Amino acid sequence: MKLTDSLKVLFKETAEYLQGAARRRFMAQTVAELGRGGQRLAERELGWHRDLIRKGQCEVAHNLICVDAFKLRGRKRTESRLPNLLSDIQAIVDSQSQTDPKFTTNRLYTRLSAAEVRRQLIGQNGYSSEALPSTETIRTRLNQLGYYPSKVGKTKPQKKLPLTDAIFDQLAIVNVAAAADPTVLRLSLDAKAGVKVGPFSRKGKNRVETEACDHDFGPKHTVIPYGIFLPEWDELFLYCTTSKVTSDFMVDVLEAWWLEHRGRFPAVETLLLNQDNGPENHSRRTQFMKRLVDFAGRHQVNLRLAYYPPYHSKYNPIERTWGVLENHWNGSILDEIDTVLQFAHSMTWNGHHPVVKLVTQSYKTGVKLTKLAMAEVETQIQRLGEFVVNDKPLNLGKWFIDIFYRPEPVLA
């Protein structure tokens, strides 16, 4: 066959139109028609690669199709070279991330920049600067994991105490140590803002047209969800009440949960409680500390309290579940207590429904100990001592407390 100019144009345009195995088959059949020396002629006149022609000839001869693996080509992802990179990034960033204060999104906003995460990977995890990817790649991985640098004003806390950074550093140490110790179980505790039960719109949106009051005229009840969240297990337990969330309520809920689930954790000797430093559960709240001391002694389990700094409670892991719950019932009319409970139960956190219970007991506010009684309680707890950071003495005894149960003495 003689290759004229018109045939060259025809063969080139046809080959460009075809793809994959069809293109290779066309090339092989064309070269076969060209006769002896057809491969060299097609390479010179048509610009076809001889390896591609040979591949097509093999497919024609054996009546098979070679499957192209384009995804396996090119540079490998960083994770294939550094398999622990994502888990190390998450361990650094997770304790430094907060949920959206208005619960309008499920995003997590982190206090750390991508450059700071890279520096901590080098300093804490032993990576070399040459082995790690660029800062931009670290930023991309942060976004893929669901973490975003806090660039918007709504995620900035109203105030920052001089101890804030030191508290966060100690929280990271305590939480990471708990994750690595099978004898320690980490719990995240907090109460959500009260939900008014009645025909109120709550500024939500719903595809179904509904009528609601635009003013809160005397709600039937106010339901307060109190949650116990297990970060390592991604399990959520909600205890809803129409009473006040007092110190006694919190400890009663904790005790009820522990009595029901302690059989699942036979190796656990210490409960790590992550909380915000609220008025009913801070470490100077006399009734709260007394109840915890009694709880530790009665159930023979150690308690470790680790509080988040003031104005930074949104960093507590359980706060992330409140955002999911708020978006789940957004726009719906919560006109009965049962409706609130059903919505709470039907929400999902990482594919699992929470355990929801209604606490009907009423709790009295203002219960407190005398100074003498509190002094006795202080002898049974251990507060974190003073240490020096950047030549400044810091006392975090208000934020980190250990309560050790005292076994009964064995009589001779």
Coordinates of C-alpha atoms in Angstrom, one line a residue:
M1 CA 0.0 0.0 0.0
K2 CA 1.3 3.4 -0.9
L3 CA 0.7 6.2 1.6
T4 CA -0.6 9.2 -0.2
D5 CA -1.2 12.5 1.5
S6 CA -4.9 11.9 1.7
L7 CA -4.4 8.5 3.3
K8 CA -2.1 10.0 5.8
V9 CA -4.7 12.5 6.9
L10 CA -7.4 9.8 7.0
F11 CA -5.3 7.4 9.2
K12 CA -4.2 10.2 11.6
E13 CA -7.7 11.6 12.1
T14 CA -9.1 8.1 12.6
A15 CA -6.4 7.2 15.1
E16 CA -7.0 10.4 17.0
Y17 CA -10.8 9.7 17.1
L18 CA -10.3 6.2 18.6
Q19 CA -9.1 5.5 22.1
G20 CA -7.6 2.6 24.0
A21 CA -7.8 -0.9 22.6
A22 CA -9.8 0.2 19.5
R23 CA -7.1 2.7 18.6
R24 CA -4.3 0.1 18.9
R25 CA -6.3 -2.5 16.9
F26 CA -6.7 0.1 14.1
M27 CA -3.0 0.8 14.1
A28 CA -2.1 -2.9 14.0
Q29 CA -4.5 -3.6 11.1
T30 CA -3.2 -0.5 9.2
V31 CA 0.4 -1.6 9.6
A32 CA -0.5 -5.1 8.4
E33 CA -1.9 -3.6 5.2
L34 CA 1.3 -1.6 4.7
G35 CA 3.2 -4.8 4.4
R36 CA 6.9 -5.4 5.1
G37 CA 8.5 -2.4 7.0
G38 CA 5.0 -1.1 7.9
Q39 CA 6.0 -0.3 11.5
R40 CA 8.9 1.8 10.5
L41 CA 6.8 3.5 7.8
A42 CA 3.9 4.2 10.2
E43 CA 6.3 5.7 12.8
R44 CA 8.0 7.9 10.2
E45 CA 5.0 9.1 8.2
L46 CA 2.1 8.9 10.7
G47 CA 3.9 9.6 14.0
W48 CA 2.7 6.4 15.6
H49 CA 4.8 4.9 18.4
R50 CA 6.2 1.4 17.5
D51 CA 5.6 0.1 21.1
L52 CA 2.0 1.0 20.8
I53 CA 1.8 -0.7 17.4
R54 CA 3.3 -3.9 18.8
K55 CA 0.9 -3.9 21.7
G56 CA -2.0 -3.7 19.2
Q57 CA -0.5 -6.5 17.1
C58 CA -0.3 -8.7 20.2
E59 CA -4.0 -8.0 21.0
V60 CA -5.0 -8.8 17.4
A61 CA -3.0 -12.0 17.3
H62 CA -4.3 -13.4 20.6
N63 CA -7.8 -11.9 20.4
L64 CA -7.5 -10.1 23.7
I65 CA -7.7 -6.6 25.2
C66 CA -5.1 -5.2 27.5
V67 CA -6.7 -3.2 30.3
D68 CA -5.0 0.2 30.8
A69 CA -4.0 1.1 34.4
F70 CA -3.7 4.8 34.1
K71 CA -4.4 5.3 37.9
L72 CA -1.2 3.5 38.7
R73 CA 0.9 5.9 36.8
G74 CA 2.6 9.0 38.0
R75 CA 3.9 10.0 41.4
K76 CA 2.5 8.1 44.4
R77 CA 0.5 9.9 47.2
T78 CA 2.4 10.9 50.3
E79 CA 0.5 8.4 52.4
S80 CA 2.0 5.4 50.5
R81 CA 5.4 6.6 51.6
L82 CA 4.4 7.8 55.1
P83 CA 1.6 5.4 56.1
N84 CA 1.2 7.0 59.6
L85 CA 1.1 10.6 58.5
L86 CA -2.6 11.1 58.6
S87 CA -3.0 9.5 62.0
D88 CA -0.1 11.6 63.3
I89 CA -1.7 14.8 61.9
Q90 CA -5.0 13.9 63.5
A91 CA -3.5 13.2 66.9
I92 CA -1.8 16.7 66.8
V93 CA -4.8 18.7 65.5
D94 CA -7.8 17.0 67.1
S95 CA -7.4 18.3 70.6
Q96 CA -6.8 21.8 69.2
S97 CA -10.0 21.9 67.1
Q98 CA -13.4 23.3 67.9
T99 CA -16.8 23.0 66.4
D100 CA -18.7 26.0 64.9
P101 CA -20.1 28.0 67.9
K102 CA -23.4 28.5 66.1
F103 CA -23.7 24.9 64.9
T104 CA -24.5 26.0 61.4
T105 CA -21.9 23.6 60.0
N106 CA -20.2 20.4 61.1
R107 CA -16.7 21.7 60.2
L108 CA -13.9 21.7 62.8
Y109 CA -11.8 24.8 63.1
T110 CA -8.3 24.3 64.4
R111 CA -6.1 26.7 66.3
L112 CA -3.0 25.4 64.4
S113 CA -1.8 26.5 61.0
A114 CA -0.5 24.0 58.5
A115 CA 3.0 25.3 59.0
E116 CA 2.7 24.7 62.8
V117 CA 1.4 21.2 62.2
R118 CA 4.4 20.5 60.0
R119 CA 6.8 21.8 62.7
Q120 CA 5.1 19.6 65.4
L121 CA 5.4 16.6 63.1
I122 CA 9.2 17.2 63.0
G123 CA 9.6 18.0 66.7
Q124 CA 7.2 15.5 68.3
N125 CA 6.9 12.6 65.8
G126 CA 10.5 12.5 64.6
Y127 CA 9.9 13.2 60.9
S128 CA 12.6 14.8 58.9
S129 CA 12.0 18.0 56.9
E130 CA 13.1 16.3 53.7
A131 CA 10.7 13.4 54.2
L132 CA 7.6 15.5 54.9
P133 CA 5.5 17.0 52.1
S134 CA 5.2 20.8 51.7
T135 CA 3.0 23.0 53.9
E136 CA 0.4 23.2 51.2
T137 CA 0.1 19.4 51.1
I138 CA -0.3 19.4 54.9
R139 CA -3.0 22.0 54.5
T140 CA -4.8 19.8 51.9
R141 CA -4.6 16.8 54.2
L142 CA -6.1 18.8 57.0
N143 CA -9.0 19.8 54.9
Q144 CA -9.5 16.2 53.8
L145 CA -9.6 15.1 57.4
G146 CA -12.3 17.7 58.1
Y147 CA -10.1 20.4 59.9
Y148 CA -10.0 24.0 58.8
P149 CA -7.8 26.8 60.0
S150 CA -10.0 29.3 62.0
K151 CA -9.9 32.2 59.6
V152 CA -13.4 33.5 60.4
G153 CA -14.2 35.7 63.3
K154 CA -17.1 33.6 64.6
T155 CA -14.7 30.8 65.6
K156 CA -12.5 33.1 67.7
P157 CA -13.1 32.9 71.5
Q158 CA -14.2 36.1 73.2
K159 CA -11.3 36.1 75.6
K160 CA -8.0 34.3 76.2
L161 CA -6.4 33.9 79.6
P162 CA -2.7 33.8 80.2
L163 CA -3.0 30.1 81.1
T164 CA -4.9 29.1 77.9
D165 CA -2.0 27.8 75.9
A166 CA -0.5 25.9 78.9
I167 CA -3.9 24.3 79.6
F168 CA -4.2 23.2 76.0
D169 CA -0.7 21.8 76.1
Q170 CA -1.4 19.8 79.2
L171 CA -4.7 18.6 77.8
A172 CA -2.9 17.2 74.8
I173 CA -0.5 15.3 77.0
V174 CA -3.3 13.9 79.2
N175 CA -5.6 12.9 76.3
V176 CA -2.8 11.3 74.2
A177 CA -1.6 9.3 77.2
A178 CA -5.2 8.1 77.9
A179 CA -5.5 6.9 74.3
A180 CA -2.3 4.8 74.7
D181 CA -3.3 3.4 78.1
P182 CA -5.9 0.5 78.1
T183 CA -6.6 1.1 81.8
V184 CA -7.8 4.7 81.1
L185 CA -11.2 5.4 79.5
R186 CA -11.7 9.0 78.2
L187 CA -15.2 10.5 78.5
S188 CA -16.3 13.9 77.1
L189 CA -19.2 15.4 79.1
D190 CA -21.3 18.5 78.6
A191 CA -24.9 19.8 78.5
K192 CA -26.5 21.3 75.4
A193 CA -28.4 24.6 75.6
G194 CA -32.0 24.0 76.6
V195 CA -34.6 23.2 73.9
K196 CA -37.9 24.9 74.3
V197 CA -40.8 22.5 73.7
G198 CA -43.6 24.1 71.8
P199 CA -44.7 25.3 68.3
F200 CA -41.6 27.5 67.8
S201 CA -39.7 28.0 64.5
R202 CA -36.2 28.2 66.0
K203 CA -35.2 29.9 62.7
G204 CA -34.8 26.6 60.9
K205 CA -35.6 25.5 57.4
N206 CA -37.8 22.6 56.3
R207 CA -38.9 21.3 53.0
V208 CA -42.4 20.6 54.4
E209 CA -44.5 23.8 54.9
T210 CA -45.2 24.2 58.6
E211 CA -46.7 27.0 60.8
A212 CA -44.9 28.1 63.9
C213 CA -44.9 30.9 66.4
D214 CA -42.3 33.6 65.8
H215 CA -42.2 34.5 69.5
D216 CA -41.5 32.1 72.4
F217 CA -44.8 32.5 74.3
G218 CA -44.5 30.3 77.4
P219 CA -43.0 27.0 76.3
K220 CA -44.5 23.8 77.6
H221 CA -41.2 22.5 78.9
T222 CA -37.5 23.1 78.4
V223 CA -35.5 19.9 77.7
I224 CA -31.8 20.0 78.4
P225 CA -29.8 17.2 76.7
Y226 CA -26.7 16.1 78.8
G227 CA -24.2 14.0 76.9
I228 CA -21.5 11.4 77.6
F229 CA -19.3 10.9 74.6
L230 CA -16.5 8.3 74.1
P231 CA -14.1 9.8 71.6
E232 CA -12.1 6.6 71.1
W233 CA -15.3 4.6 70.5
D234 CA -17.4 7.2 68.7
E235 CA -20.3 6.4 71.0
L236 CA -22.8 9.0 72.3
F237 CA -25.2 8.7 75.2
L238 CA -27.8 11.4 75.8
Y239 CA -29.7 12.0 79.1
C240 CA -32.5 14.5 78.7
T241 CA -34.1 16.3 81.6
T242 CA -36.6 19.0 82.2
S243 CA -35.0 19.8 85.6
K244 CA -31.9 21.8 86.3
V245 CA -28.5 20.4 85.3
T246 CA -26.9 20.5 88.7
S247 CA -23.8 18.9 90.2
D248 CA -26.0 16.0 91.6
F249 CA -27.6 15.5 88.2
M250 CA -24.2 15.2 86.5
V251 CA -22.8 12.7 88.9
D252 CA -26.0 10.7 89.0
V253 CA -25.9 10.4 85.2
L254 CA -22.3 9.4 85.3
E255 CA -22.9 6.8 87.9
A256 CA -25.9 5.4 86.1
W257 CA -23.8 5.1 82.9
W258 CA -20.9 3.5 84.7
L259 CA -23.1 0.9 86.4
E260 CA -24.6 0.0 83.1
H261 CA -21.4 -0.2 81.0
R262 CA -18.6 -1.0 83.4
G263 CA -18.8 -4.6 82.3
R264 CA -17.6 -3.6 78.8
F265 CA -14.4 -2.2 80.2
P266 CA -12.9 -4.7 82.7
A267 CA -9.4 -3.4 82.3
V268 CA -10.3 0.2 83.0
E269 CA -9.0 1.6 86.3
T270 CA -9.3 5.4 85.6
L271 CA -12.0 7.5 84.0
L272 CA -10.7 10.6 82.3
L273 CA -13.4 13.3 82.3
N274 CA -13.1 16.1 79.7
Q275 CA -15.4 19.0 80.6
D276 CA -15.7 22.7 80.4
N277 CA -15.3 24.7 83.6
G278 CA -19.0 25.5 84.1
P279 CA -20.6 26.8 87.3
E280 CA -22.0 23.4 88.4
N281 CA -19.0 21.2 87.6
H282 CA -15.8 23.2 88.1
S283 CA -13.2 21.9 90.5
R284 CA -14.1 24.5 93.2
R285 CA -17.8 23.5 93.2
T286 CA -18.0 21.8 96.6
Q287 CA -21.0 19.5 96.0
F288 CA -19.6 18.4 92.6
M289 CA -16.2 17.4 94.1
K290 CA -17.8 15.7 97.1
R291 CA -20.0 13.6 94.9
L292 CA -17.1 12.6 92.7
V293 CA -15.0 11.6 95.7
D294 CA -17.9 9.4 96.9
F295 CA -18.3 8.0 93.4
A296 CA -14.6 7.0 93.2
G297 CA -14.7 5.3 96.6
R298 CA -18.0 3.5 96.1
H299 CA -17.1 2.1 92.7
Q300 CA -13.3 1.7 93.3
V301 CA -12.3 3.6 90.2
N302 CA -9.9 6.6 89.8
L303 CA -11.1 9.8 88.3
R304 CA -9.0 12.3 86.4
L305 CA -10.6 15.7 85.6
A306 CA -9.2 17.7 82.7
Y307 CA -11.0 20.9 82.0
Y308 CA -10.9 23.1 78.9
P309 CA -10.0 26.8 79.3
P310 CA -12.8 29.4 79.7
Y311 CA -14.3 30.6 76.4
H312 CA -12.9 27.5 74.7
S313 CA -15.5 24.9 75.6
K314 CA -16.2 24.3 71.9
Y315 CA -13.0 22.3 71.7
N316 CA -14.5 19.6 73.9
P317 CA -15.2 16.6 71.5
I318 CA -18.8 16.3 72.6
E319 CA -19.6 19.7 71.2
R320 CA -19.2 18.2 67.7
T321 CA -22.2 16.0 68.3
W322 CA -24.4 19.0 69.3
G323 CA -23.8 20.5 65.8
V324 CA -25.0 17.2 64.2
L325 CA -28.1 17.2 66.5
E326 CA -28.9 20.8 65.8
N327 CA -28.7 20.3 62.0
H328 CA -30.7 17.1 62.3
W329 CA -33.8 18.6 63.8
N330 CA -33.3 22.0 62.1
G331 CA -36.7 23.4 60.9
S332 CA -38.8 20.8 62.7
I333 CA -41.4 21.6 65.3
L334 CA -40.5 20.2 68.6
D335 CA -43.9 20.5 70.3
E336 CA -43.6 17.5 72.6
I337 CA -40.9 15.9 74.8
D338 CA -41.3 12.6 72.9
T339 CA -40.6 14.5 69.7
V340 CA -37.4 15.8 71.1
L341 CA -36.4 12.3 72.2
Q342 CA -37.3 10.7 68.9
F343 CA -35.2 13.3 67.0
A344 CA -32.3 12.8 69.3
H345 CA -32.4 9.0 68.9
S346 CA -32.7 9.2 65.1
M347 CA -29.6 11.4 64.6
T348 CA -26.5 9.6 63.6
W349 CA -22.9 10.1 64.6
N350 CA -20.4 8.3 62.3
G351 CA -23.2 5.9 61.3
H352 CA -24.4 5.1 64.9
H353 CA -27.6 6.3 66.7
P354 CA -27.1 7.6 70.2
V355 CA -28.6 6.0 73.3
V356 CA -31.3 8.4 74.5
K357 CA -32.9 8.4 78.0
L358 CA -35.2 10.7 79.8
V359 CA -34.4 11.6 83.4
T360 CA -37.5 12.4 85.3
Q361 CA -36.0 13.2 88.7
S362 CA -36.1 16.8 89.9
Y363 CA -32.9 18.3 91.3
K364 CA -32.5 21.1 93.8
T365 CA -30.1 24.0 93.1
G366 CA -27.8 25.7 95.5
V367 CA -26.6 22.6 97.3
K368 CA -23.1 23.3 98.7
L369 CA -20.7 22.2 101.5
T370 CA -19.3 24.2 104.4
K371 CA -15.7 25.3 104.3
L372 CA -14.8 22.7 106.9
A373 CA -16.4 20.0 104.8
M374 CA -14.8 21.1 101.7
A375 CA -11.4 21.2 103.4
E376 CA -11.9 17.5 104.2
V377 CA -12.7 16.8 100.5
E378 CA -9.5 18.6 99.4
T379 CA -7.5 16.2 101.4
Q380 CA -8.8 13.4 99.2
I381 CA -8.0 14.9 95.8
Q382 CA -4.7 15.8 94.1
R383 CA -4.3 18.9 92.0
L384 CA -1.7 19.4 89.4
G385 CA 1.3 21.2 90.9
E386 CA 3.0 24.4 89.9
F387 CA 5.6 24.3 87.0
V388 CA 7.5 26.8 85.0
V389 CA 6.9 27.7 81.4
N390 CA 9.1 30.3 79.7
D391 CA 10.5 31.4 83.1
K392 CA 6.9 32.0 84.4
P393 CA 5.4 29.9 87.2
L394 CA 2.1 28.4 86.3
N395 CA -0.5 26.7 88.5
L396 CA -2.9 24.5 86.7
G397 CA -4.4 23.0 89.9
K398 CA -7.8 24.3 89.0
W399 CA -7.9 22.5 85.7
F400 CA -6.3 19.1 86.3
I401 CA -7.4 17.0 89.3
D402 CA -6.9 13.4 90.3
I403 CA -9.2 11.5 92.6
F404 CA -7.9 8.2 93.8
Y405 CA -10.2 5.8 95.6
R406 CA -8.9 4.4 99.0
P407 CA -9.5 0.7 99.4
E408 CA -10.9 -0.4 102.8
P409 CA -8.1 -1.6 105.1
V410 CA -7.8 -5.3 105.5
L411 CA -8.3 -6.3 109.1
A412 CA -5.8 -8.8 110.7

